[in-house]
Coordinates of N, CA, C and O and ligand atoms in Angstrom, one line a residue:
M1 N 3.0 -11.0 -9.5 CA 2.5 -10.6 -8.1 C 1.4 -11.5 -7.6 O 0.7 -12.0 -8.5
I2 N 1.0 -11.3 -6.4 CA 0.0 -12.0 -5.9 C -1.4 -11.6 -6.2 O -1.6 -10.4 -6.6
T3 N -2.4 -12.3 -6.2 CA -3.9 -11.7 -6.5 C -4.2 -10.6 -5.7 O -3.8 -10.4 -4.7
N4 N -4.8 -9.9 -6.4 CA -5.4 -8.6 -6.1 C -4.3 -7.4 -5.7 O -4.5 -6.5 -5.0
T5 N -3.1 -7.8 -6.1 CA -2.0 -6.6 -6.0 C -1.2 -6.4 -7.2 O -1.3 -7.2 -8.1
S6 N -0.7 -5.3 -7.1 CA 0.3 -4.9 -8.5 C 1.2 -3.8 -8.2 O 1.1 -3.2 -7.1
M7 N 2.3 -3.7 -9.0 CA 3.2 -2.9 -8.9 C 2.5 -1.4 -9.8 O 2.5 -1.7 -11.1
L8 N 2.7 -0.3 -9.6 CA 2.5 1.0 -10.3 C 3.6 1.6 -10.6 O 4.4 2.0 -9.6
R9 N 4.2 2.1 -11.7 CA 5.4 2.8 -11.9 C 5.0 4.3 -12.6 O 4.0 4.0 -13.4
F10 N 5.4 5.2 -12.0 CA 5.1 6.5 -12.4 C 6.5 7.2 -13.1 O 7.4 7.0 -12.9
Q11 N 5.6 8.1 -14.2 CA 6.6 8.8 -14.9 C 7.3 10.2 -14.3 O 6.2 10.9 -13.5
V12 N 8.4 10.2 -14.0 CA 8.9 11.7 -13.3 C 9.2 12.6 -14.3 O 9.5 12.3 -15.6
R13 N 9.2 14.0 -13.7 CA 9.4 15.2 -14.6 C 10.6 15.8 -14.1 O 10.8 16.2 -13.1
R14 N 11.8 15.8 -15.1 CA 13.0 16.4 -14.8 C 13.4 17.2 -16.1 O 13.0 16.9 -17.2
D15 N 14.0 18.4 -15.8 CA 14.3 19.2 -17.1 C 15.9 19.0 -17.3 O 16.6 19.5 -16.5
S16 N 16.0 18.5 -18.3 CA 17.7 18.1 -18.6 C 18.6 19.4 -18.7 O 19.6 19.6 -18.2
E17 N 17.9 20.6 -18.9 CA 18.7 21.9 -18.7 C 18.8 22.3 -17.4 O 19.5 23.4 -17.2
R18 N 18.2 21.8 -16.5 CA 18.1 22.2 -15.3 C 18.5 21.0 -14.1 O 17.5 20.7 -13.2
P19 N 19.7 20.3 -14.2 CA 19.8 19.1 -13.5 C 19.7 19.3 -12.1 O 19.2 18.3 -11.3
D20 N 19.8 20.5 -11.6 CA 19.9 20.6 -10.1 C 18.6 20.8 -9.5 O 18.3 21.2 -8.5
A21 N 17.7 21.0 -10.5 CA 16.1 21.5 -10.1 C 15.2 20.4 -9.7 O 14.2 20.6 -9.3
G22 N 15.8 19.2 -9.6 CA 15.2 17.8 -9.0 C 13.9 17.4 -9.8 O 14.2 17.4 -11.0
T23 N 13.3 16.6 -9.1 CA 12.3 15.9 -9.6 C 10.9 16.3 -9.2 O 10.5 16.4 -8.1
L24 N 9.7 16.3 -10.1 CA 8.6 16.5 -9.8 C 7.9 15.0 -10.3 O 8.2 14.7 -11.4
L25 N 7.0 14.6 -9.3 CA 6.4 13.6 -9.7 C 4.6 13.7 -9.4 O 4.1 13.5 -8.3
P26 N 3.9 14.0 -10.6 CA 2.4 14.2 -10.5 C 1.7 12.8 -10.5 O 1.9 11.7 -11.2
L27 N 0.6 12.7 -9.8 CA -0.2 11.7 -9.5 C -1.6 12.1 -9.8 O -2.3 13.0 -9.1
E28 N -2.5 11.4 -11.0 CA -3.8 11.9 -10.9 C -4.6 10.7 -10.4 O -4.2 9.3 -10.9
A29 N -5.8 10.7 -10.0 CA -6.7 9.7 -9.6 C -7.5 9.3 -10.6 O -7.9 10.2 -11.4
A30 N -8.3 8.2 -10.4 CA -9.3 7.8 -11.2 C -10.3 9.1 -11.7 O -10.7 9.7 -10.5
G31 N -10.6 9.0 -12.7 CA -11.5 10.4 -13.1 C -11.0 11.2 -14.4 O -11.6 12.1 -15.1
V32 N -9.8 11.1 -14.7 CA -9.1 11.5 -16.0 C -8.8 10.1 -16.8 O -9.2 9.2 -16.5
S33 N -8.6 10.6 -18.2 CA -8.6 9.4 -19.0 C -7.4 8.5 -18.9 O -7.6 7.5 -18.9
S34 N -6.2 9.0 -18.2 CA -5.0 8.0 -17.9 C -4.5 8.1 -16.6 O -3.5 8.8 -16.4
P35 N -5.4 7.8 -15.6 CA -4.9 8.0 -14.1 C -3.7 7.0 -13.9 O -3.5 6.0 -14.3
Q36 N -2.8 7.8 -12.8 CA -1.7 6.9 -12.6 C -2.4 5.9 -11.0 O -2.0 4.8 -10.9
I37 N -3.3 6.5 -10.6 CA -4.0 5.8 -9.4 C -5.3 5.1 -10.0 O -6.3 6.0 -10.4
P38 N -5.5 3.9 -9.7 CA -6.6 3.4 -10.4 C -7.8 3.4 -9.5 O -9.2 2.8 -9.7
F39 N -8.0 4.2 -8.5 CA -9.2 4.6 -7.9 C -9.2 5.9 -7.2 O -8.3 6.8 -7.6
E40 N -10.3 6.3 -6.9 CA -10.5 7.8 -6.7 C -10.0 7.9 -5.1 O -10.3 6.8 -4.0
I41 N -9.1 9.0 -4.9 CA -8.5 9.0 -3.5 C -9.3 9.9 -2.5 O -9.7 10.8 -2.9
K42 N -9.8 9.2 -1.4 CA -10.5 9.6 -0.4 C -9.8 10.1 0.7 O -10.1 10.8 1.6
R43 N -8.7 9.5 1.0 CA -7.8 9.5 2.0 C -6.2 9.3 2.2 O -5.9 8.7 1.2
I44 N -5.5 10.3 2.6 CA -4.1 10.0 2.7 C -3.4 10.0 4.0 O -4.0 10.7 5.1
Y45 N -2.5 9.0 4.2 CA -1.8 9.1 5.5 C -0.5 8.7 5.2 O -0.2 8.1 4.2
Y46 N 0.5 9.0 6.2 CA 1.8 8.5 6.1 C 2.2 8.0 7.3 O 2.0 8.6 8.4
I47 N 3.2 7.0 7.4 CA 4.1 6.4 8.2 C 5.3 6.6 8.5 O 6.1 6.4 7.3
Y48 N 5.8 7.3 9.5 CA 7.3 7.4 9.5 C 7.8 7.3 11.1 O 7.1 7.1 11.8
G49 N 9.1 7.2 11.2 CA 9.6 7.2 12.6 C 9.4 5.9 13.1 O 9.7 5.8 14.2
V50 N 9.5 4.8 12.2 CA 9.4 3.5 12.7 C 10.8 2.8 12.9 O 11.6 2.9 12.0
K51 N 10.9 2.4 14.3 CA 12.2 1.7 14.3 C 12.3 0.5 13.7 O 11.4 -0.3 13.3
A52 N 13.6 0.1 13.1 CA 14.0 -1.1 12.6 C 13.3 -2.5 12.8 O 12.9 -3.3 11.9
A53 N 13.3 -2.7 14.2 CA 12.7 -4.0 14.7 C 11.1 -3.9 14.6 O 10.6 -5.1 15.1
E54 N 10.6 -3.0 14.4 CA 8.9 -2.8 14.4 C 8.4 -3.3 13.1 O 8.9 -3.1 12.0
R55 N 7.4 -3.9 13.4 CA 6.4 -4.4 12.0 C 5.1 -3.7 12.5 O 4.6 -3.5 13.6
R56 N 4.4 -3.3 11.4 CA 3.2 -2.8 11.4 C 2.3 -3.5 10.4 O 2.6 -4.3 9.8
G57 N 1.0 -3.0 10.5 CA 0.0 -3.6 9.7 C -0.6 -4.9 10.2 O -1.5 -4.4 11.1
F58 N -0.5 -5.7 10.0 CA -1.1 -7.1 10.7 C -2.7 -7.2 10.4 O -3.4 -7.1 11.1
H59 N -3.0 -6.8 9.1 CA -4.6 -6.7 9.0 C -4.8 -6.6 7.3 O -3.8 -6.8 6.6
A60 N -6.2 -6.9 7.1 CA -6.6 -7.0 5.7 C -7.7 -5.9 5.6 O -8.2 -5.6 7.0
H61 N -8.4 -5.5 4.5 CA -9.4 -4.7 4.3 C -10.4 -5.4 3.6 O -10.2 -6.1 2.5
Y62 N -11.9 -5.4 3.8 CA -12.9 -6.1 3.2 C -12.9 -5.5 1.6 O -13.2 -6.1 0.8
D63 N -12.7 -3.9 1.9 CA -13.2 -3.3 0.6 C -12.3 -2.2 0.1 O -12.1 -2.3 -1.2
L64 N -11.3 -1.7 1.1 CA -10.5 -0.7 0.6 C -9.4 -1.0 -0.2 O -8.8 -2.1 -0.6
E65 N -9.1 -0.1 -1.0 CA -8.0 -0.1 -2.1 C -7.1 0.9 -1.8 O -7.4 2.0 -1.3
Q66 N -5.8 0.5 -1.9 CA -4.8 1.5 -1.3 C -3.4 1.4 -2.2 O -3.0 0.3 -3.1
A67 N -2.8 2.5 -2.4 CA -1.5 2.6 -3.0 C -0.4 2.8 -2.0 O -0.7 4.1 -1.5
L68 N 0.7 2.2 -1.9 CA 1.7 2.5 -0.9 C 2.9 3.0 -1.6 O 3.3 2.2 -2.5
I69 N 3.3 4.2 -1.3 CA 4.6 4.8 -1.9 C 5.5 5.1 -1.0 O 5.4 6.0 0.3
C70 N 6.7 4.5 -0.9 CA 7.9 4.9 0.0 C 8.4 6.1 -0.8 O 9.4 5.9 -1.5
V71 N 8.1 7.4 -0.3 CA 8.6 8.7 -0.9 C 9.9 8.8 -0.3 O 10.5 9.9 -1.0
H72 N 10.4 8.0 0.7 CA 11.9 8.4 1.2 C 12.1 7.1 2.0 O 11.6 6.7 2.9
G73 N 13.6 6.8 1.9 CA 14.1 5.7 2.6 C 13.3 4.6 1.9 O 13.3 4.3 0.6
S74 N 13.3 3.3 2.7 CA 13.0 1.9 2.3 C 12.1 1.1 3.2 O 12.3 1.5 4.3
V75 N 11.6 0.4 2.8 CA 10.7 -0.6 3.7 C 10.4 -1.9 3.1 O 10.1 -1.9 1.7
K76 N 10.0 -2.9 3.8 CA 9.6 -4.0 3.1 C 7.9 -4.5 3.5 O 7.8 -4.1 4.7
I77 N 7.3 -4.8 2.4 CA 6.0 -5.2 2.6 C 5.9 -6.8 2.4 O 6.3 -7.2 1.4
H78 N 5.1 -7.4 3.3 CA 5.0 -8.9 3.1 C 3.3 -8.7 2.8 O 2.7 -8.0 3.6
I79 N 2.9 -9.2 1.7 CA 1.5 -9.4 1.1 C 1.1 -10.9 1.1 O 1.8 -11.6 0.6
E80 N -0.4 -11.2 1.3 CA -0.3 -12.6 1.4 C -1.9 -12.7 0.9 O -2.9 -11.9 1.7
V81 N -2.3 -13.7 0.2 CA -3.7 -14.2 0.1 C -3.7 -15.6 0.2 O -2.5 -16.3 0.2
P82 N -4.6 -16.6 0.6 CA -4.6 -17.8 0.7 C -3.7 -18.4 -0.4 O -4.1 -18.2 -1.5
G83 N -2.6 -19.2 0.1 CA -1.9 -19.9 -0.7 C -0.9 -19.3 -1.7 O -0.2 -19.7 -2.5
E84 N -0.7 -17.9 -1.2 CA 0.4 -16.9 -2.2 C 0.7 -16.0 -1.2 O 0.0 -15.4 -0.4
E85 N 2.1 -15.9 -1.1 CA 2.8 -14.6 -0.4 C 4.0 -14.2 -1.0 O 4.7 -14.7 -2.0
Q86 N 4.5 -12.9 -0.7 CA 5.4 -12.3 -1.5 C 5.9 -11.1 -0.6 O 5.1 -10.5 0.3
E87 N 7.2 -10.7 -0.7 CA 7.8 -9.8 -0.1 C 8.2 -8.8 -1.3 O 8.9 -9.1 -2.1
I88 N 7.8 -7.5 -1.0 CA 8.2 -6.4 -1.8 C 8.8 -5.3 -1.2 O 8.8 -5.1 0.0
V89 N 9.9 -5.0 -1.7 CA 11.0 -3.8 -1.2 C 10.5 -2.2 -1.9 O 10.4 -2.4 -3.1
L90 N 10.1 -1.6 -1.0 CA 9.7 -0.4 -1.7 C 10.7 0.6 -1.5 O 11.2 0.9 -0.1
D91 N 11.6 1.1 -2.1 CA 12.7 1.9 -2.2 C 12.7 3.1 -3.2 O 13.9 3.8 -3.7
D92 N 11.5 3.3 -4.0 CA 11.7 4.2 -5.1 C 10.3 4.9 -5.1 O 9.3 4.5 -5.2
P93 N 10.5 6.2 -5.0 CA 9.4 7.2 -4.9 C 8.4 7.3 -6.0 O 7.3 7.5 -6.2
A94 N 9.0 6.5 -7.3 CA 8.5 6.4 -8.6 C 7.6 5.1 -8.7 O 7.3 5.0 -9.7
K95 N 7.3 4.3 -7.9 CA 6.7 3.2 -7.8 C 5.8 3.1 -6.5 O 6.2 3.6 -5.5
A96 N 4.6 2.4 -7.0 CA 3.8 2.2 -5.6 C 3.3 0.6 -5.6 O 3.1 0.1 -6.7
L97 N 3.0 0.1 -4.6 CA 2.4 -1.0 -4.3 C 0.8 -0.9 -4.2 O 0.4 -0.3 -3.3
Y98 N 0.1 -1.6 -5.5 CA -1.3 -1.4 -5.3 C -1.8 -2.5 -4.3 O -1.4 -3.7 -4.9
I99 N -2.6 -2.3 -3.5 CA -3.2 -3.6 -2.6 C -4.6 -3.4 -2.8 O -5.3 -2.5 -2.2
G100 N -5.4 -4.3 -3.2 CA -6.9 -4.3 -3.4 C -7.5 -5.2 -2.0 O -6.6 -5.3 -1.1
P101 N -9.0 -5.2 -2.4 CA -9.5 -6.0 -1.0 C -8.9 -7.4 -0.7 O -8.4 -8.4 -1.6
M102 N -8.9 -7.5 0.7 CA -8.8 -8.9 1.1 C -7.4 -9.4 1.1 O -6.9 -10.7 0.7
V103 N -6.3 -8.7 1.0 CA -4.8 -9.1 1.1 C -4.4 -8.6 2.3 O -4.5 -7.5 2.9
W104 N -3.6 -9.7 3.1 CA -3.1 -9.4 4.5 C -1.6 -8.7 4.3 O -0.9 -9.0 3.5
R105 N -1.5 -7.8 5.1 CA -0.2 -7.1 4.8 C 0.4 -6.6 6.1 O -0.2 -6.5 7.2
E106 N 1.7 -6.8 6.3 CA 2.7 -6.3 7.2 C 3.9 -5.5 6.6 O 4.3 -5.9 5.4
M107 N 4.3 -4.5 7.3 CA 5.4 -3.5 7.0 C 6.4 -3.8 7.8 O 6.2 -3.6 9.2
Y108 N 7.6 -3.7 7.5 CA 8.9 -3.9 8.5 C 10.1 -3.5 7.8 O 10.2 -3.0 6.7
E109 N 11.2 -3.5 8.7 CA 12.4 -3.0 8.3 C 12.4 -1.8 7.5 O 13.1 -1.4 6.6
F110 N 11.8 -0.7 8.1 CA 11.7 0.7 7.8 C 13.1 1.2 7.9 O 13.8 1.1 9.1
S111 N 13.6 1.9 7.0 CA 14.9 2.5 7.1 C 14.6 3.6 8.2 O 13.5 4.2 8.3
P112 N 15.5 4.3 8.7 CA 15.5 5.3 9.7 C 14.8 6.5 9.1 O 14.1 7.3 9.7
D113 N 15.1 6.7 7.8 CA 14.5 7.9 7.2 C 13.4 7.7 6.3 O 12.8 8.5 5.5
A114 N 12.7 6.3 6.6 CA 11.8 6.0 5.6 C 10.4 6.6 6.0 O 9.8 7.2 7.2
V115 N 9.6 7.2 4.9 CA 8.2 7.9 4.9 C 7.7 7.2 3.9 O 7.8 6.9 2.8
L116 N 6.4 6.4 4.6 CA 5.5 5.5 3.6 C 4.0 6.2 3.6 O 3.5 6.6 4.5
L117 N 4.1 6.6 2.3 CA 3.0 7.4 1.8 C 1.6 6.6 1.6 O 1.9 5.7 0.6
V118 N 0.6 6.6 2.0 CA -0.5 5.6 1.6 C -1.6 6.4 1.2 O -2.1 7.3 1.6
L119 N -2.3 6.0 -0.2 CA -3.3 6.9 -0.7 C -4.3 5.5 -0.6 O -4.3 4.6 -0.9
A120 N -5.7 6.1 -0.2 CA -6.7 5.2 0.1 C -8.2 5.6 -0.5 O -8.3 6.7 -0.7
S121 N -8.6 4.6 -1.1 CA -10.1 4.7 -1.8 C -11.1 5.2 -1.0 O -12.2 5.7 -1.5
E122 N -11.2 5.1 0.3 CA -12.2 5.3 1.2 C -11.9 5.9 2.6 O -10.7 6.1 2.8
H123 N -12.6 6.6 3.2 CA -12.4 7.2 4.3 C -12.2 5.9 5.3 O -12.5 4.9 5.0
Y124 N -11.8 6.5 6.6 CA -11.3 5.6 7.6 C -12.5 5.0 8.2 O -13.5 5.5 8.6
T125 N -12.6 3.7 8.2 CA -13.8 2.8 9.0 C -13.2 1.7 9.7 O -12.8 1.0 8.8
E126 N -13.3 1.6 10.8 CA -12.7 0.4 11.4 C -13.3 -1.0 11.2 O -12.7 -1.9 11.0
T127 N -14.6 -0.8 10.8 CA -15.3 -2.0 10.4 C -14.9 -2.7 9.1 O -15.3 -4.0 8.8
D128 N -14.2 -2.0 8.5 CA -13.5 -2.5 7.1 C -12.4 -3.4 7.3 O -11.6 -3.9 6.4
Y129 N -11.7 -3.2 8.9 CA -10.4 -4.0 9.1 C -10.8 -5.2 9.3 O -11.9 -5.7 10.0
I130 N -10.0 -6.1 8.8 CA -9.8 -7.4 9.4 C -8.6 -7.6 10.2 O -7.5 -7.7 9.5
R131 N -8.5 -7.9 11.7 CA -7.1 -7.6 12.3 C -6.7 -9.1 12.9 O -5.7 -9.2 13.4
D132 N -7.7 -10.0 12.8 CA -7.6 -11.3 13.4 C -7.1 -12.2 12.3 O -8.0 -12.4 11.3
K133 N -6.0 -12.8 12.3 CA -5.3 -13.6 11.3 C -6.2 -14.8 11.0 O -6.5 -15.5 9.6
A134 N -7.0 -15.4 12.1 CA -7.7 -16.5 11.8 C -9.0 -16.3 11.3 O -9.5 -16.9 10.2
V135 N -9.6 -14.8 11.6 CA -10.7 -14.6 10.8 C -10.3 -14.3 9.5 O -11.3 -14.5 8.5
Y136 N -9.4 -13.5 9.2 CA -9.0 -13.1 7.8 C -8.9 -14.7 6.9 O -9.2 -14.9 6.0
D137 N -8.0 -15.7 7.6 CA -7.7 -16.8 6.7 C -9.3 -17.5 6.4 O -9.3 -17.9 5.2
E138 N -10.0 -17.5 7.5 CA -11.5 -18.0 6.9 C -12.4 -17.3 5.8 O -12.7 -17.6 5.0
N139 N -12.3 -16.1 6.3 CA -12.9 -15.1 5.2 C -12.3 -15.0 3.7 O -13.2 -15.2 2.8
A140 N -10.9 -15.0 3.8 CA -10.3 -15.0 2.5 C -10.4 -16.3 1.7 O -10.7 -16.2 0.6
K141 N -10.4 -17.6 2.3 CA -10.8 -18.7 1.6 C -12.2 -18.6 0.9 O -12.2 -18.9 -0.4
N142 N -13.1 -18.0 1.5 CA -14.3 -18.1 0.8 C -14.4 -16.9 -0.3 O -14.9 -17.2 -1.5
Y143 N -13.8 -15.8 0.1 CA -13.6 -14.7 -1.0 C -12.8 -15.2 -2.3 O -13.6 -14.6 -3.2
F144 N -11.9 -15.8 -2.2 CA -11.1 -15.9 -3.3 C -11.6 -17.5 -4.1 O -11.1 -17.6 -5.2
R145 N -12.7 -18.0 -3.5 CA -13.2 -19.1 -4.0 C -14.3 -19.0 -5.2 O -14.4 -19.5 -6.1
K146 N -14.6 -17.5 -5.0 CA -15.9 -17.0 -5.9 C -15.3 -17.3 -7.3 O -14.2 -17.1 -7.6
Ligands
TYD201 P1 -3.6 0.9 11.7 O1 -4.3 1.1 10.4 O2 -3.8 -0.1 12.9 O3 -2.1 1.0 11.6 P2 -0.9 0.0 10.9 O4 -1.8 -0.8 10.0 O5 0.2 1.0 9.9 O6 -0.3 -0.6 12.0 O7 -3.8 2.3 12.3 C1 -3.3 2.9 13.7 C2 -4.0 3.8 14.5 O8 -4.6 5.0 13.6 C3 -5.4 3.1 14.7 O9 -5.7 3.7 16.1 C4 -6.5 3.9 13.8 C5 -6.0 5.1 13.4 N1 -6.2 5.5 12.0 C6 -6.9 6.3 11.7 O10 -7.5 7.1 12.8 N2 -7.2 6.8 10.6 C7 -6.6 6.4 9.5 O11 -6.7 6.7 8.4 C8 -5.6 5.2 9.7 C9 -4.9 4.5 8.6 C10 -5.7 4.9 11.0

């Protein structure tokens, strides 16, 4: 995985004696001894109804940490830091893409039924966004040189 990103894998709960009863997937945030989500969750949002030809994202965050879970359908995520880039397919509700600070991301090829759930470490603040790629490239060079 590229710098400041990782895949999180979650344990699902199923009852072998009740195969038709489906699946339950619990997530605990930081604050318990073995959290599934490595930060405190202050905000949740979800993206759905995105046409296949559309791309979203095109930004990075100075401080925010996020976990992206495709709870239904599938979506591709392009993640990038200076000198490294990767394409992640999210198509499993039991996996999340963790994205830390200063990672450029774009989301695309949403399936018609895709629901992308995002868990975020901070409240919404527009000043935490970097939406200009040239500004990102300049800031990121310095950030990752540290
Ligand atoms: P934006 O983060 O630009 O979406 P994406 O990166 O998926 O293309 O957000 C779209 C709009 O929604 C923008 O006007 C800001 C607003 N918004 C909030 O009000 N609260 C939030 O938590 C988020 C993520 C966005």
